Structures are given as structure tokens and as C-alpha cells.
Amino acid sequence: SLLSSRVVSRAMLRLFLALILFIGGSATTDDKSAAFLHSRESTLPVTRLTLTKPYGQFWTHWNVQGKVASTNNEIRLTPAVRGVSGAIWSKTPLAMKAFGLETDFRLASKDGLHADGAAIWFVDQPSNGTAYGVSSNFRGIGIVLDTFQNLDYGGKSFIGIIASDGTTAHNMHNNGKDVSLGKCNVPGMVKVDKYRKQFAETISVYVEYLGSIIRVFYKYPGGEWAYCDDAEVHIPLNFVLGVSAATGELSSRHELIAVRVFEITEPSFVAAVGPDELRFVKTKIAPESTINNDLATGLFVFGVGLVAIVLLVAAILYWDYYYNDDRLFT
């Protein structure tokens, strides 16, 4: 009958649109998490770069600068004092073409007003300065946990990926915009702890490097890993690992609870690159062209999909309108 055919056509239309939305959403999620899940299954622990309680290997494999202090329960990068910084640096280079790095932080303030934040570094050499305790003209890659409630980001803190070849400086006043490769808003990294209660870590960060792509994930205690952002970079084999923190006009107590490093051994994920190649430099020289190419590709795919959907909808409506002799819009 005419009524049943119209019902069928509308049901087909709804099913098709729902299928498109489902496939699009699930594909995006799977793409972002597939490599992360795979790397977890294909790793070897790297003892010389791993720090876990009670940190017996700390002084053997790491150098210290600034206000760092350690106990059996945490490595304090900075106390809750204004204008101080601290960092630890691996004594040996990374020497891995692909790896996963998991860090647990405990970030706390006395009154809920906090800054500047902490950072994980893959750089050519240790340094100190204004970029979360490291030189603003660093040469390498940084994963920053900016804890200031930035007005530019809706009053929220963020985790970001930054890169510099040493000629473009990181500027704290514009949140490192000149060297930024990506970021995500992450509220609640810092806990108010007026009387310094002993609580567990406040946030964990997982950095996955697969030869040419760096991906960043984070999670709160007891939660699931959430994707943050990624970027195309290259980390030379002779770069060192560092973790730093700094305070400014506002203060926070920045504590490092654990660092766990895993070498990823799956050959298909490891790029064959030389130890001195600086691909991240190329990425930073022409970031706009990369963004424009990605945007153009995305718009093309979106346009093709939109045209296909419009044609299908038109065909369904045409069939229903003329062959059923029924008016959908009357």
C-alpha cells in the first residue's frame, strides 16, 4: 500500500543517516586509539629511564636541577612557592625509534590558584629557563601540562604538544602559540590541598612515539585513557628525556610519582630515520601549509560525502513522491 511504502522509505532514510553517523564516529575513535592499544601489546620496559617508588635508581640514571627534592613517596619538582623551578634529566639518551612513556603527576595548590605547570621533554640537551623550567629556546619536543586557568581557553588548563628548533622561542604570555603543534583542554589537573593530605596522583599522561607520529593521552585516577592530540615529529636517537615544572606569580606543588618507559618493538611502526634528522624542524617551518592541506583534504571528503547523502535522499523522496502519489510535505 501507499502508506506502507512511505513508511519503508522513511525508515530506510533514517537507517542510512544513522549508519553514516555511527561509522564516522566509531572510525575516528578507533583510529586514535588503535596504535595506542597496539603499542601497549608490543613493548619492552626500559629500566634506565623508569622511575617508580622508592626510586632507588634515581641518582644513578638522572641528573637534577633547581628545587627538586625526593622521598620514598614522590619526586618533588617544585614546592608551592612562587617563582621557582625544578627538573630531572636522563643521563643517557633515549636511543629508541619508537616508545611509550607513562607519567603520573600529583599537582596541588593551597587555594585553587595555581601555575605555571609541568612538562615532559625530548630535547638535545638539558637547560633551564622560563618554559616550565626549561629554556624558552629549547631544541626538541615538549608535552606541557599548563595548569593556569587560561582565559584564552575558557578559563581551563590544557595539555599541549610543542616543538622548536631553537630559533623560535616559547612565550608563556601567549601559551606557547608560536611553537604549538596541538593541545586539548584538561580541567581539574590540580587539586586543592591546603593541609597537604596524602592523596594519589592527580593525572597521568601517556606519550606514544611511533617513529614519525607522537600521540598524547591522559587519564584521571580510576578513569579510562582519553585521547588528547597528535603531531608529526621526529625525535633523534641522541635526545634526552626530561621532566620539569615551574611556578610564576601563582604557585603549585608539582610532584612526579612515576615514570615508566617502554620500547615499542613492532617493526611496522618504526620509521627508518637517521639519528640526526630533525623532522620536527620541517614541521615547524611551514605549519600553515600542513594545516591547509589537511583542511583541504577534510573539506573534499566532507563534500563528497554530503553530495552522496543529498543524492540518496533526493532519490528516496523522488521515488516516494511520484511512485506513491503521496505528498510528504502536505
GROMACS .gro file of N, CA and C in nm, residues 109-270:
model
  486
  109SER      N    1   4.758   2.275   4.494
  109SER     CA    2   4.776   2.413   4.538
  109SER      C    3   4.703   2.430   4.671
  110LYS      N    4   4.738   2.537   4.741
  110LYS     CA    5   4.676   2.560   4.872
  110LYS      C    6   4.541   2.629   4.863
  111ASP      N    7   4.518   2.704   4.755
  111ASP     CA    8   4.398   2.787   4.749
  111ASP      C    9   4.322   2.779   4.617
  112GLY      N   10   4.362   2.690   4.527
  112GLY     CA   11   4.293   2.678   4.399
  112GLY      C   12   4.344   2.774   4.293
  113LEU      N   13   4.441   2.859   4.327
  113LEU     CA   14   4.505   2.948   4.230
  113LEU      C   15   4.644   2.892   4.202
  114HIS      N   16   4.668   2.849   4.079
  114HIS     CA   17   4.790   2.774   4.053
  114HIS      C   18   4.847   2.802   3.914
  115ALA      N   19   4.978   2.781   3.902
  115ALA     CA   20   5.053   2.799   3.778
  115ALA      C   21   5.200   2.771   3.811
  116ASP      N   22   5.290   2.747   3.715
  116ASP     CA   23   5.264   2.751   3.572
  116ASP      C   24   5.225   2.612   3.520
  117GLY      N   25   5.297   2.509   3.568
  117GLY     CA   26   5.268   2.375   3.523
  117GLY      C   27   5.393   2.290   3.512
  118ALA      N   28   5.376   2.172   3.452
  118ALA     CA   29   5.485   2.076   3.437
  118ALA      C   30   5.499   2.041   3.289
  119ALA      N   31   5.607   1.971   3.255
  119ALA     CA   32   5.630   1.934   3.115
  119ALA      C   33   5.719   1.811   3.106
  120ILE      N   34   5.699   1.736   2.999
  120ILE     CA   35   5.784   1.622   2.963
  120ILE      C   36   5.861   1.662   2.839
  121TRP      N   37   5.992   1.637   2.838
  121TRP     CA   38   6.076   1.689   2.730
  121TRP      C   39   6.154   1.579   2.660
  122PHE      N   40   6.169   1.595   2.529
  122PHE     CA   41   6.261   1.516   2.447
  122PHE      C   42   6.347   1.618   2.371
  123VAL      N   43   6.465   1.646   2.422
  123VAL     CA   44   6.546   1.758   2.372
  123VAL      C   45   6.691   1.716   2.351
  124ASP      N   46   6.766   1.803   2.284
  124ASP     CA   47   6.905   1.771   2.254
  124ASP      C   48   6.994   1.782   2.376
  125GLN      N   49   6.958   1.870   2.472
  125GLN     CA   50   7.038   1.882   2.592
  125GLN      C   51   6.957   1.948   2.704
  126PRO      N   52   6.993   1.921   2.831
  126PRO     CA   53   6.924   1.984   2.944
  126PRO      C   54   6.944   2.135   2.941
  127SER      N   55   6.849   2.206   3.001
  127SER     CA   56   6.858   2.352   3.009
  127SER      C   57   6.768   2.399   3.121
  128ASN      N   58   6.771   2.528   3.150
  128ASN     CA   59   6.677   2.585   3.245
  128ASN      C   60   6.636   2.723   3.194
  129GLY      N   61   6.514   2.763   3.229
  129GLY     CA   62   6.464   2.890   3.181
  129GLY      C   63   6.317   2.908   3.212
  130THR      N   64   6.247   2.983   3.127
  130THR     CA   65   6.111   3.028   3.158
  130THR      C   66   6.001   2.938   3.105
  131ALA      N   67   6.033   2.839   3.023
  131ALA     CA   68   5.931   2.749   2.968
  131ALA      C   69   5.914   2.628   3.058
  132TYR      N   70   5.832   2.644   3.162
  132TYR     CA   71   5.807   2.536   3.259
  132TYR      C   72   5.939   2.488   3.321
  133GLY      N   73   6.033   2.580   3.338
  133GLY     CA   74   6.161   2.547   3.398
  133GLY      C   75   6.271   2.513   3.299
  134VAL      N   76   6.240   2.516   3.169
  134VAL     CA   77   6.338   2.484   3.065
  134VAL      C   78   6.356   2.607   2.976
  135SER      N   79   6.469   2.615   2.906
  135SER     CA   80   6.496   2.729   2.820
  135SER      C   81   6.384   2.750   2.718
  136SER      N   82   6.343   2.874   2.700
  136SER     CA   83   6.239   2.905   2.602
  136SER      C   84   6.285   2.878   2.460
  137ASN      N   85   6.416   2.872   2.438
  137ASN     CA   86   6.474   2.838   2.307
  137ASN      C   87   6.521   2.693   2.305
  138PHE      N   88   6.439   2.606   2.360
  138PHE     CA   89   6.473   2.463   2.362
  138PHE      C   90   6.478   2.409   2.219
  139ARG      N   91   6.543   2.297   2.203
  139ARG     CA   92   6.556   2.232   2.073
  139ARG      C   93   6.505   2.088   2.085
  140GLY      N   94   6.378   2.069   2.047
  140GLY     CA   95   6.319   1.937   2.060
  140GLY      C   96   6.168   1.944   2.073
  141ILE      N   97   6.114   1.848   2.147
  141ILE     CA   98   5.970   1.832   2.163
  141ILE      C   99   5.934   1.840   2.311
  142GLY      N  100   5.821   1.902   2.344
  142GLY     CA  101   5.773   1.907   2.481
  142GLY      C  102   5.625   1.872   2.488
  143ILE      N  103   5.587   1.803   2.593
  143ILE     CA  104   5.446   1.778   2.625
  143ILE      C  105   5.419   1.855   2.753
  144VAL      N  106   5.341   1.961   2.744
  144VAL     CA  107   5.324   2.052   2.858
  144VAL      C  108   5.189   2.031   2.926
  145LEU      N  109   5.189   2.042   3.057
  145LEU     CA  110   5.067   2.042   3.137
  145LEU      C  111   5.055   2.182   3.195
  146ASP      N  112   4.986   2.270   3.124
  146ASP     CA  113   4.973   2.409   3.165
  146ASP      C  114   4.856   2.419   3.262
  147THR      N  115   4.886   2.452   3.387
  147THR     CA  116   4.784   2.447   3.492
  147THR      C  117   4.716   2.580   3.519
  148PHE      N  118   4.764   2.687   3.453
  148PHE     CA  119   4.700   2.817   3.471
  148PHE      C  120   4.563   2.815   3.406
  149GLN      N  121   4.466   2.881   3.467
  149GLN     CA  122   4.331   2.884   3.411
  149GLN      C  123   4.324   2.993   3.304
  150ASN      N  124   4.367   2.954   3.184
  150ASN     CA  125   4.385   3.048   3.074
  150ASN      C  126   4.252   3.101   3.021
  151LEU      N  127   4.240   3.233   3.016
  151LEU     CA  128   4.118   3.294   2.963
  151LEU      C  129   4.098   3.262   2.815
  152ASP      N  130   4.210   3.244   2.743
  152ASP     CA  131   4.201   3.212   2.601
  152ASP      C  132   4.138   3.076   2.576
  153TYR      N  133   4.135   2.991   2.677
  153TYR     CA  134   4.080   2.857   2.662
  153TYR      C  135   3.963   2.835   2.758
  154GLY      N  136   3.881   2.939   2.772
  154GLY     CA  137   3.762   2.927   2.853
  154GLY      C  138   3.790   2.910   3.001
  155GLY      N  139   3.902   2.965   3.047
  155GLY     CA  140   3.936   2.953   3.188
  155GLY      C  141   3.981   2.814   3.228
  156LYS      N  142   4.032   2.736   3.131
  156LYS     CA  143   4.070   2.598   3.158
  156LYS      C  144   4.220   2.578   3.140
  157SER      N  145   4.271   2.476   3.207
  157SER     CA  146   4.408   2.433   3.186
  157SER      C  147   4.413   2.341   3.063
  158PHE      N  148   4.535   2.311   3.014
  158PHE     CA  149   4.543   2.229   2.894
  158PHE      C  150   4.671   2.147   2.893
  159ILE      N  151   4.668   2.041   2.812
  159ILE     CA  152   4.786   1.964   2.779
  159ILE      C  153   4.818   1.993   2.633
  160GLY      N  154   4.945   2.022   2.601
  160GLY     CA  155   4.980   2.060   2.466
  160GLY      C  156   5.108   1.996   2.418
  161ILE      N  157   5.124   1.990   2.285
  161ILE     CA  158   5.246   1.943   2.221
  161ILE      C  159   5.317   2.065   2.163
  162ILE      N  160   5.443   2.084   2.198
  162ILE     CA  161   5.518   2.197   2.145
  162ILE      C  162   5.648   2.146   2.082
  163ALA      N  163   5.702   2.223   1.987
  163ALA     CA  164   5.827   2.184   1.923
  163ALA      C  165   5.900   2.309   1.877
  164SER      N  166   6.033   2.306   1.887
  164SER     CA  167   6.114   2.419   1.842
  164SER      C  168   6.251   2.369   1.798
  165ASP      N  169   6.309   2.439   1.700
  165ASP     CA  170   6.445   2.407   1.656
  165ASP      C  171   6.547   2.497   1.725
  166GLY      N  172   6.503   2.571   1.825
  166GLY     CA  173   6.592   2.659   1.900
  166GLY      C  174   6.592   2.802   1.852
  167THR      N  175   6.530   2.828   1.737
  167THR     CA  176   6.526   2.965   1.685
  167THR      C  177   6.394   3.035   1.715
  168THR      N  178   6.289   2.959   1.739
  168THR     CA  179   6.159   3.016   1.775
  168THR      C  180   6.136   2.991   1.924
  169ALA      N  181   6.120   3.097   1.999
  169ALA     CA  182   6.111   3.085   2.145
  169ALA      C  183   5.969   3.053   2.190
  170HIS      N  184   5.961   2.980   2.301
  170HIS     CA  185   5.833   2.957   2.368
  170HIS      C  186   5.802   3.078   2.456
  171ASN      N  187   5.683   3.134   2.438
  171ASN     CA  188   5.641   3.253   2.513
  171ASN      C  189   5.527   3.214   2.606
  172MET      N  190   5.551   3.222   2.737
  172MET     CA  191   5.448   3.186   2.834
  172MET      C  192   5.329   3.281   2.828
  173HIS      N  193   5.350   3.403   2.781
  173HIS     CA  194   5.243   3.502   2.780
  173HIS      C  195   5.137   3.473   2.674
  174ASN      N  196   5.173   3.397   2.571
  174ASN     CA  197   5.070   3.358   2.473
  174ASN      C  198   5.053   3.206   2.468
  175ASN      N  199   5.087   3.141   2.578
  175ASN     CA  200   5.068   2.996   2.594
  175ASN      C  201   5.146   2.915   2.491
  176GLY      N  202   5.262   2.966   2.450
  176GLY     CA  203   5.345   2.891   2.356
  176GLY      C  204   5.285   2.877   2.218
  177LYS      N  205   5.204   2.973   2.178
  177LYS     CA  206   5.135   2.966   2.049
  177LYS      C  207   5.232   2.951   1.932
  178ASP      N  208   5.348   3.014   1.940
  178ASP     CA  209   5.443   3.015   1.829
  178ASP      C  210   5.508   2.879   1.805
  179VAL      N  211   5.506   2.792   1.906
  179VAL     CA  212   5.570   2.661   1.891
  179VAL      C  213   5.471   2.546   1.913
  180SER      N  214   5.343   2.577   1.913
  180SER     CA  215   5.241   2.476   1.943
  180SER      C  216   5.211   2.390   1.822
  181LEU      N  217   5.201   2.259   1.844
  181LEU     CA  218   5.159   2.164   1.740
  181LEU      C  219   5.020   2.109   1.767
  182GLY      N  220   4.968   2.129   1.886
  182GLY     CA  221   4.834   2.078   1.920
  182GLY      C  222   4.812   2.082   2.069
  183LYS      N  223   4.688   2.078   2.111
  183LYS     CA  224   4.656   2.080   2.253
  183LYS      C  225   4.514   2.034   2.276
  184CYS      N  226   4.480   2.010   2.402
  184CYS     CA  227   4.343   1.977   2.441
  184CYS      C  228   4.318   2.034   2.580
  185ASN      N  229   4.198   2.082   2.603
  185ASN     CA  230   4.161   2.134   2.735
  185ASN      C  231   4.146   2.019   2.834
  186VAL      N  232   4.211   2.032   2.949
  186VAL     CA  233   4.205   1.928   3.052
  186VAL      C  234   4.185   1.996   3.187
  187PRO      N  235   4.062   2.015   3.229
  187PRO     CA  236   4.038   2.077   3.361
  187PRO      C  237   4.065   1.979   3.474
  188GLY      N  238   4.089   2.033   3.591
  188GLY     CA  239   4.099   1.950   3.711
  188GLY      C  240   4.231   1.878   3.730
  189MET      N  241   4.338   1.925   3.666
  189MET     CA  242   4.468   1.859   3.685
  189MET      C  243   4.524   1.886   3.824
  190VAL      N  244   4.489   2.003   3.880
  190VAL     CA  245   4.544   2.044   4.010
  190VAL      C  246   4.436   2.033   4.117
  191LYS      N  247   4.471   1.974   4.228
  191LYS     CA  248   4.379   1.958   4.340
  191LYS      C  249   4.412   2.060   4.450
  192VAL      N  250   4.309   2.110   4.515
  192VAL     CA  251   4.328   2.198   4.630
  192VAL      C  252   4.364   2.111   4.750
  193ASP      N  253   4.476   2.141   4.812
  193ASP     CA  254   4.528   2.058   4.920
  193ASP      C  255   4.590   2.148   5.026
  194LYS      N  256   4.507   2.217   5.100
  194LYS     CA  257   4.552   2.320   5.193
  194LYS      C  258   4.644   2.264   5.301
  195TYR      N  259   4.614   2.145   5.351
  195TYR     CA  260   4.690   2.088   5.460
  195TYR      C  261   4.783   1.975   5.416
  196ARG      N  262   4.810   1.967   5.284
  196ARG     CA  263   4.897   1.866   5.228
  196ARG      C  264   4.859   1.725   5.272
  197LYS      N  265   4.739   1.686   5.238
  197LYS     CA  266   4.696   1.549   5.261
  197LYS      C  267   4.767   1.456   5.164
  198GLN      N  268   4.783   1.333   5.203
  198GLN     CA  269   4.850   1.235   5.117
  198GLN      C  270   4.746   1.167   5.028
  199PHE      N  271   4.734   1.218   4.906
  199PHE     CA  272   4.645   1.154   4.810
  199PHE      C  273   4.728   1.102   4.694
  200ALA      N  274   4.666   1.020   4.610
  200ALA     CA  275   4.737   0.960   4.498
  200ALA      C  276   4.760   1.063   4.389
  201GLU      N  277   4.810   1.018   4.276
  201GLU     CA  278   4.835   1.108   4.165
  201GLU      C  279   4.705   1.177   4.121
  202THR      N  280   4.718   1.296   4.063
  202THR     CA  281   4.600   1.369   4.018
  202THR      C  282   4.575   1.351   3.869
  203ILE      N  283   4.679   1.319   3.791
  203ILE     CA  284   4.661   1.296   3.648
  203ILE      C  285   4.779   1.216   3.595
  204SER      N  286   4.751   1.132   3.497
  204SER     CA  287   4.855   1.053   3.429
  204SER      C  288   4.855   1.090   3.281
  205VAL      N  289   4.973   1.092   3.222
  205VAL     CA  290   4.989   1.125   3.080
  205VAL      C  291   5.065   1.013   3.012
  206TYR      N  292   5.014   0.969   2.897
  206TYR     CA  293   5.083   0.866   2.819
  206TYR      C  294   5.123   0.927   2.685
  207VAL      N  295   5.252   0.920   2.654
  207VAL     CA  296   5.306   0.972   2.529
  207VAL      C  297   5.352   0.854   2.445
  208GLU      N  298   5.300   0.845   2.324
  208GLU     CA  299   5.335   0.735   2.235
  208GLU      C  300   5.406   0.791   2.112
  209TYR      N  301   5.526   0.742   2.087
  209TYR     CA  302   5.603   0.788   1.970
  209TYR      C  303   5.630   0.670   1.880
  210LEU      N  304   5.581   0.680   1.756
  210LEU     CA  305   5.593   0.570   1.662
  210LEU      C  306   5.674   0.611   1.539
  211GLY      N  307   5.792   0.663   1.560
  211GLY     CA  308   5.883   0.691   1.451
  211GLY      C  309   5.861   0.821   1.378
  212SER      N  310   5.738   0.862   1.359
  212SER     CA  311   5.710   0.989   1.292
  212SER      C  312   5.588   1.059   1.350
  213ILE      N  313   5.515   0.992   1.435
  213ILE     CA  314   5.395   1.049   1.495
  213ILE      C  315   5.404   1.039   1.646
  214ILE      N  316   5.372   1.150   1.713
  214ILE     CA  317   5.363   1.147   1.858
  214ILE      C  318   5.216   1.167   1.895
  215ARG      N  319   5.166   1.082   1.983
  215ARG     CA  320   5.027   1.089   2.030
  215ARG      C  321   5.026   1.104   2.181
  216VAL      N  322   4.931   1.181   2.231
  216VAL     CA  323   4.923   1.207   2.374
  216VAL      C  324   4.785   1.167   2.426
  217PHE      N  325   4.785   1.093   2.536
  217PHE     CA  326   4.665   1.052   2.605
  217PHE      C  327   4.675   1.094   2.752
  218TYR      N  328   4.563   1.101   2.820
  218TYR     CA  329   4.566   1.133   2.963
  218TYR      C  330   4.451   1.062   3.032
  219LYS      N  331   4.463   1.049   3.164
  219LYS     CA  332   4.352   0.993   3.242
  219LYS      C  333   4.363   1.041   3.386
  220TYR      N  334   4.246   1.046   3.450
  220TYR     CA  335   4.239   1.075   3.593
  220TYR      C  336   4.244   0.943   3.670
  221PRO      N  337   4.278   0.948   3.798
  221PRO     CA  338   4.285   0.824   3.876
  221PRO      C  339   4.154   0.745   3.869
  222GLY      N  340   4.165   0.618   3.838
  222GLY     CA  341   4.048   0.532   3.829
  222GLY      C  342   3.970   0.544   3.700
  223GLY      N  343   4.012   0.634   3.611
  223GLY     CA  344   3.940   0.656   3.486
  223GLY      C  345   4.002   0.582   3.369
  224GLU      N  346   3.948   0.608   3.250
  224GLU     CA  347   3.998   0.549   3.127
  224GLU      C  348   4.087   0.648   3.054
  225TRP      N  349   4.176   0.596   2.971
  225TRP     CA  350   4.261   0.682   2.891
  225TRP      C  351   4.178   0.759   2.789
  226ALA      N  352   4.205   0.889   2.777
  226ALA     CA  353   4.136   0.975   2.681
  226ALA      C  354   4.238   1.032   2.583
  227TYR      N  355   4.202   1.036   2.456
  227TYR     CA  356   4.290   1.092   2.354
  227TYR      C  357   4.296   1.243   2.367
  228CYS      N  358   4.418   1.300   2.353
  228CYS     CA  359   4.435   1.445   2.360
  228CYS      C  360   4.463   1.502   2.221
  229ASP      N  361   4.581   1.474   2.165
  229ASP     CA  362   4.615   1.526   2.033
  229ASP      C  363   4.738   1.452   1.982
  230ASP      N  364   4.775   1.478   1.854
  230ASP     CA  365   4.894   1.417   1.797
  230ASP      C  366   4.958   1.514   1.700
  231ALA      N  367   5.081   1.482   1.658
  231ALA     CA  368   5.154   1.568   1.565
  231ALA      C  369   5.261   1.485   1.496
  232GLU      N  370   5.302   1.531   1.379
  232GLU     CA  371   5.412   1.466   1.307
  232GLU      C  372   5.543   1.528   1.352
  233VAL      N  373   5.630   1.447   1.408
  233VAL     CA  374   5.759   1.494   1.459
  233VAL      C  375   5.864   1.386   1.435
  234HIS      N  376   5.988   1.420   1.466
  234HIS     CA  377   6.092   1.318   1.471
  234HIS      C  378   6.180   1.345   1.592
  235ILE      N  379   6.204   1.242   1.672
  235ILE     CA  380   6.286   1.254   1.792
  235ILE      C  381   6.416   1.178   1.766
  236PRO      N  382   6.528   1.247   1.744
  236PRO     CA  383   6.656   1.180   1.719
  236PRO      C  384   6.696   1.088   1.833
  237LEU      N  385   6.775   0.986   1.799
  237LEU     CA  386   6.814   0.886   1.898
  237LEU      C  387   6.900   0.944   2.010
  238ASN      N  388   6.969   1.055   1.981
  238ASN     CA  389   7.059   1.112   2.083
  238ASN      C  390   6.992   1.213   2.174
  239PHE      N  391   6.862   1.234   2.161
  239PHE     CA  392   6.790   1.325   2.250
  239PHE      C  393   6.775   1.263   2.389
  240VAL      N  394   6.766   1.350   2.491
  240VAL     CA  395   6.749   1.303   2.629
  240VAL      C  396   6.606   1.330   2.675
  241LEU      N  397   6.568   1.258   2.778
  241LEU     CA  398   6.435   1.272   2.839
  241LEU      C  399   6.445   1.361   2.962
  242GLY      N  400   6.347   1.448   2.979
  242GLY     CA  401   6.342   1.533   3.097
  242GLY      C  402   6.201   1.554   3.145
  243VAL      N  403   6.186   1.584   3.273
  243VAL     CA  404   6.057   1.622   3.331
  243VAL      C  405   6.083   1.745   3.417
  244SER      N  406   6.005   1.851   3.394
  244SER     CA  407   6.029   1.977   3.464
  244SER      C  408   5.899   2.036   3.514
  245ALA      N  409   5.911   2.139   3.597
  245ALA     CA  410   5.795   2.215   3.645
  245ALA      C  411   5.842   2.352   3.689
  246ALA      N  412   5.748   2.446   3.692
  246ALA     CA  413   5.782   2.582   3.735
  246ALA      C  414   5.659   2.651   3.790
  247THR      N  415   5.683   2.747   3.877
  247THR     CA  416   5.577   2.835   3.927
  247THR      C  417   5.609   2.978   3.884
  248GLY      N  418   5.508   3.063   3.883
  248GLY     CA  419   5.527   3.203   3.846
  248GLY      C  420   5.475   3.293   3.955
  249GLU      N  421   5.384   3.383   3.918
  249GLU     CA  422   5.321   3.469   4.017
  249GLU      C  423   5.224   3.389   4.104
  250LEU      N  424   5.175   3.278   4.050
  250LEU     CA  425   5.096   3.182   4.128
  250LEU      C  426   5.182   3.058   4.149
  251SER      N  427   5.145   2.976   4.244
  251SER     CA  428   5.231   2.862   4.276
  251SER      C  429   5.151   2.732   4.282
  252SER      N  430   5.221   2.624   4.268
  252SER     CA  431   5.167   2.489   4.283
  252SER      C  432   5.278   2.399   4.333
  253ARG      N  433   5.240   2.294   4.398
  253ARG     CA  434   5.335   2.189   4.434
  253ARG      C  435   5.328   2.085   4.322
  254HIS      N  436   5.438   2.069   4.249
  254HIS     CA  437   5.444   1.976   4.137
  254HIS      C  438   5.522   1.853   4.180
  255GLU      N  439   5.457   1.740   4.182
  255GLU     CA  440   5.523   1.616   4.225
  255GLU      C  441   5.513   1.511   4.114
  256LEU      N  442   5.623   1.443   4.092
  256LEU     CA  443   5.628   1.333   3.997
  256LEU      C  444   5.623   1.203   4.075
  257ILE      N  445   5.523   1.122   4.046
  257ILE     CA  446   5.504   0.997   4.120
  257ILE      C  447   5.571   0.879   4.050
  258ALA      N  448   5.565   0.878   3.917
  258ALA     CA  449   5.624   0.765   3.844
  258ALA      C  450   5.650   0.803   3.699
  259VAL      N  451   5.755   0.744   3.644
  259VAL     CA  452   5.784   0.748   3.500
  259VAL      C  453   5.808   0.605   3.456
  260ARG      N  454   5.733   0.559   3.357
  260ARG     CA  455   5.750   0.424   3.303
  260ARG      C  456   5.772   0.436   3.152
  261VAL      N  457   5.883   0.384   3.105
  261VAL     CA  458   5.919   0.394   2.964
  261VAL      C  459   5.924   0.254   2.904
  262PHE      N  460   5.865   0.239   2.784
  262PHE     CA  461   5.860   0.111   2.715
  262PHE      C  462   5.909   0.130   2.572
  263GLU      N  463   5.997   0.043   2.527
  263GLU     CA  464   6.039   0.045   2.387
  263GLU      C  465   5.939  -0.034   2.304
  264ILE      N  466   5.892   0.026   2.196
  264ILE     CA  467   5.798  -0.041   2.106
  264ILE      C  468   5.879  -0.112   1.999
  265THR      N  469   5.856  -0.241   1.987
  265THR     CA  470   5.941  -0.325   1.904
  265THR      C  471   5.876  -0.369   1.774
  266GLU      N  472   5.750  -0.335   1.751
  266GLU     CA  473   5.681  -0.377   1.630
  266GLU      C  474   5.745  -0.309   1.508
  267PRO      N  475   5.807  -0.385   1.416
  267PRO     CA  476   5.881  -0.323   1.304
  267PRO      C  477   5.795  -0.233   1.215
  268SER      N  478   5.669  -0.269   1.194
  268SER     CA  479   5.586  -0.192   1.101
  268SER      C  480   5.558  -0.051   1.150
  269PHE      N  481   5.578  -0.025   1.279
  269PHE     CA  482   5.552   0.107   1.334
  269PHE      C  483   5.679   0.191   1.348
  270VAL      N  484   5.794   0.133   1.320
  270VAL     CA  485   5.920   0.202   1.343
  270VAL      C  486   5.973   0.258   1.211
   0.00000   0.00000   0.00000
